Amino acid sequence: MTPPRAAEPGTAAVVGTGVIGVGWTALFLSRGLHVRAYDPAPGAQERLHADLAALGPFPGHTGPLPTGNLTWAASAGDAAAGAGFVQENGPEREDLKHALFAELDEAAAPGVVLASSSSGLLPTTVARGAARHPERVLVGHPFHPPQVIPLVEVVPGERTSEEAVEAALAFYTALGKRPVRLRAEVPGHLANRLQAALWQEAYSLVERGVATVADVDAAISHGPGLRWAVLGPFANQHLSGGPGGLAHVLAHLGPPTERWWRDLGEVTLTPALVDTLVDGVHDELGDLDGPALAARRDAVLAELLAAKSRTELP
Ligand SMILES: NC(=O)c1ccc[n+]([C@@H]2O[C@H](COP(=O)([O-])OP(=O)(O)OC[C@H]3O[C@@H](n4cnc5c(N)ncnc54)[C@H](O)[C@@H]3O)[C@@H](O)[C@H]2O)c1
């Protein structure tokens, strides 16, 4: 057991350095924080350094990351001891998160926020591992890649204190993130549920033979997805109504939309459907697939974010 040490505000712990942990580490280092990282996988330390070195520029950062400010910890508790903020990114498994939060709670100084990156677990469930101070446990759910996408969903559980929520909102805001605080905890939080609703219908349309995987991707990325990157679905729908705004849209397009809802698909991820989707994405991307495509996407995202920052938007 690692005894609690006093919290150092300029230090963050990154626990689990897979896909999401790498992004948080890059963001924290780029904003001048010291990082204490831990991951039990063999070779994880070397992989983290290699992954950080391979990252391109991202919003608010160019050039090499100050990896001299990165310390490898001997355990999750060792990473949390002395950190001023703890960001957990272990596998999405309830039992594992419980064990991990028990260790983090033992080691972190009182009052230090323990945030889980969990994509869908309830913070109340995660906090069951933290017997000492469950009031400082919450979900701080990023979007991939965390060093690029501003959104972080801050989700308090039943026992999370207002102080912990405020501290997490302030911490993420100071890093340049755009936190959204949820009013209640639900599986999948907010944005993943919205994505899941879209995925359900997209998979169904492919299964029904209405469109190919490539057709669905084009329909979103060359269509409503462009608007959604600027304004959310409600504000866009409001603008679609002309002078009458959302009230007009709902009055005249609401009834047909209700009929479409009755026809929306309910899918099961059968092996056959999974094969169709995977084959479809390979057909769509062909030789473009791989890290170069991710780098191109992130470069466009960086320009988009820069453009957004020059314009007043909600
Ligand atoms: N991938 C995404 O798009 C995404 C987005 C947002 C949030 N998340 C969430 O972030 C978390 C991590 O997801 P990921 O995609 O980075 O997964 P990942 O599989 O890439 O990384 C998980 C890491 O956790 C490590 N690990 C295993 N046991 C551990 C332990 N006891 N303590 C610390 N680390 C341990 C693994 O070695 C691995 O490196 C999950 O809760 C996931 O739901 C993922």
JSON list of N, CA, C and O in Angstrom, two decimals, residues 285-296:
[
{"chain": "A", "resi": 285, "resn": "LEU", "atom": "N", "xyz": [-12.16, 2.33, -47.13]},
{"chain": "A", "resi": 285, "resn": "LEU", "atom": "CA", "xyz": [-10.89, 3.02, -46.88]},
{"chain": "A", "resi": 285, "resn": "LEU", "atom": "C", "xyz": [-9.76, 2.50, -47.76]},
{"chain": "A", "resi": 285, "resn": "LEU", "atom": "O", "xyz": [-8.86, 3.27, -48.13]},
{"chain": "A", "resi": 286, "resn": "GLY", "atom": "N", "xyz": [-9.77, 1.22, -48.11]},
{"chain": "A", "resi": 286, "resn": "GLY", "atom": "CA", "xyz": [-8.72, 0.66, -48.97]},
{"chain": "A", "resi": 286, "resn": "GLY", "atom": "C", "xyz": [-7.34, 1.01, -48.47]},
{"chain": "A", "resi": 286, "resn": "GLY", "atom": "O", "xyz": [-7.04, 0.90, -47.28]},
{"chain": "A", "resi": 287, "resn": "ASP", "atom": "N", "xyz": [-6.50, 1.52, -49.37]},
{"chain": "A", "resi": 287, "resn": "ASP", "atom": "CA", "xyz": [-5.11, 1.84, -49.03]},
{"chain": "A", "resi": 287, "resn": "ASP", "atom": "C", "xyz": [-4.97, 3.05, -48.11]},
{"chain": "A", "resi": 287, "resn": "ASP", "atom": "O", "xyz": [-3.90, 3.32, -47.57]},
{"chain": "A", "resi": 288, "resn": "LEU", "atom": "N", "xyz": [-6.05, 3.82, -47.97]},
{"chain": "A", "resi": 288, "resn": "LEU", "atom": "CA", "xyz": [-5.98, 5.02, -47.11]},
{"chain": "A", "resi": 288, "resn": "LEU", "atom": "C", "xyz": [-5.91, 4.66, -45.63]},
{"chain": "A", "resi": 288, "resn": "LEU", "atom": "O", "xyz": [-5.50, 5.47, -44.80]},
{"chain": "A", "resi": 289, "resn": "ASP", "atom": "N", "xyz": [-6.33, 3.43, -45.29]},
{"chain": "A", "resi": 289, "resn": "ASP", "atom": "CA", "xyz": [-6.44, 3.02, -43.89]},
{"chain": "A", "resi": 289, "resn": "ASP", "atom": "C", "xyz": [-5.10, 3.14, -43.17]},
{"chain": "A", "resi": 289, "resn": "ASP", "atom": "O", "xyz": [-4.06, 2.95, -43.78]},
{"chain": "A", "resi": 290, "resn": "GLY", "atom": "N", "xyz": [-5.14, 3.47, -41.87]},
{"chain": "A", "resi": 290, "resn": "GLY", "atom": "CA", "xyz": [-3.91, 3.45, -41.06]},
{"chain": "A", "resi": 290, "resn": "GLY", "atom": "C", "xyz": [-3.61, 4.77, -40.39]},
{"chain": "A", "resi": 290, "resn": "GLY", "atom": "O", "xyz": [-4.42, 5.70, -40.44]},
{"chain": "A", "resi": 291, "resn": "PRO", "atom": "N", "xyz": [-2.43, 4.85, -39.76]},
{"chain": "A", "resi": 291, "resn": "PRO", "atom": "CA", "xyz": [-2.08, 6.05, -38.99]},
{"chain": "A", "resi": 291, "resn": "PRO", "atom": "C", "xyz": [-2.06, 7.32, -39.84]},
{"chain": "A", "resi": 291, "resn": "PRO", "atom": "O", "xyz": [-2.36, 8.40, -39.34]},
{"chain": "A", "resi": 292, "resn": "ALA", "atom": "N", "xyz": [-1.75, 7.20, -41.14]},
{"chain": "A", "resi": 292, "resn": "ALA", "atom": "CA", "xyz": [-1.71, 8.40, -41.99]},
{"chain": "A", "resi": 292, "resn": "ALA", "atom": "C", "xyz": [-3.10, 9.02, -42.10]},
{"chain": "A", "resi": 292, "resn": "ALA", "atom": "O", "xyz": [-3.25, 10.25, -42.14]},
{"chain": "A", "resi": 293, "resn": "LEU", "atom": "N", "xyz": [-4.14, 8.16, -42.13]},
{"chain": "A", "resi": 293, "resn": "LEU", "atom": "CA", "xyz": [-5.50, 8.69, -42.22]},
{"chain": "A", "resi": 293, "resn": "LEU", "atom": "C", "xyz": [-5.88, 9.40, -40.93]},
{"chain": "A", "resi": 293, "resn": "LEU", "atom": "O", "xyz": [-6.48, 10.48, -40.95]},
{"chain": "A", "resi": 294, "resn": "ALA", "atom": "N", "xyz": [-5.49, 8.79, -39.79]},
{"chain": "A", "resi": 294, "resn": "ALA", "atom": "CA", "xyz": [-5.76, 9.44, -38.49]},
{"chain": "A", "resi": 294, "resn": "ALA", "atom": "C", "xyz": [-5.06, 10.79, -38.43]},
{"chain": "A", "resi": 294, "resn": "ALA", "atom": "O", "xyz": [-5.62, 11.79, -37.95]},
{"chain": "A", "resi": 295, "resn": "ALA", "atom": "N", "xyz": [-3.82, 10.86, -38.94]},
{"chain": "A", "resi": 295, "resn": "ALA", "atom": "CA", "xyz": [-3.07, 12.12, -38.90]},
{"chain": "A", "resi": 295, "resn": "ALA", "atom": "C", "xyz": [-3.76, 13.17, -39.78]},
{"chain": "A", "resi": 295, "resn": "ALA", "atom": "O", "xyz": [-3.85, 14.35, -39.41]},
{"chain": "A", "resi": 296, "resn": "ARG", "atom": "N", "xyz": [-4.28, 12.73, -40.95]},
{"chain": "A", "resi": 296, "resn": "ARG", "atom": "CA", "xyz": [-5.00, 13.69, -41.83]},
{"chain": "A", "resi": 296, "resn": "ARG", "atom": "C", "xyz": [-6.26, 14.19, -41.15]},
{"chain": "A", "resi": 296, "resn": "ARG", "atom": "O", "xyz": [-6.59, 15.37, -41.21]}
]
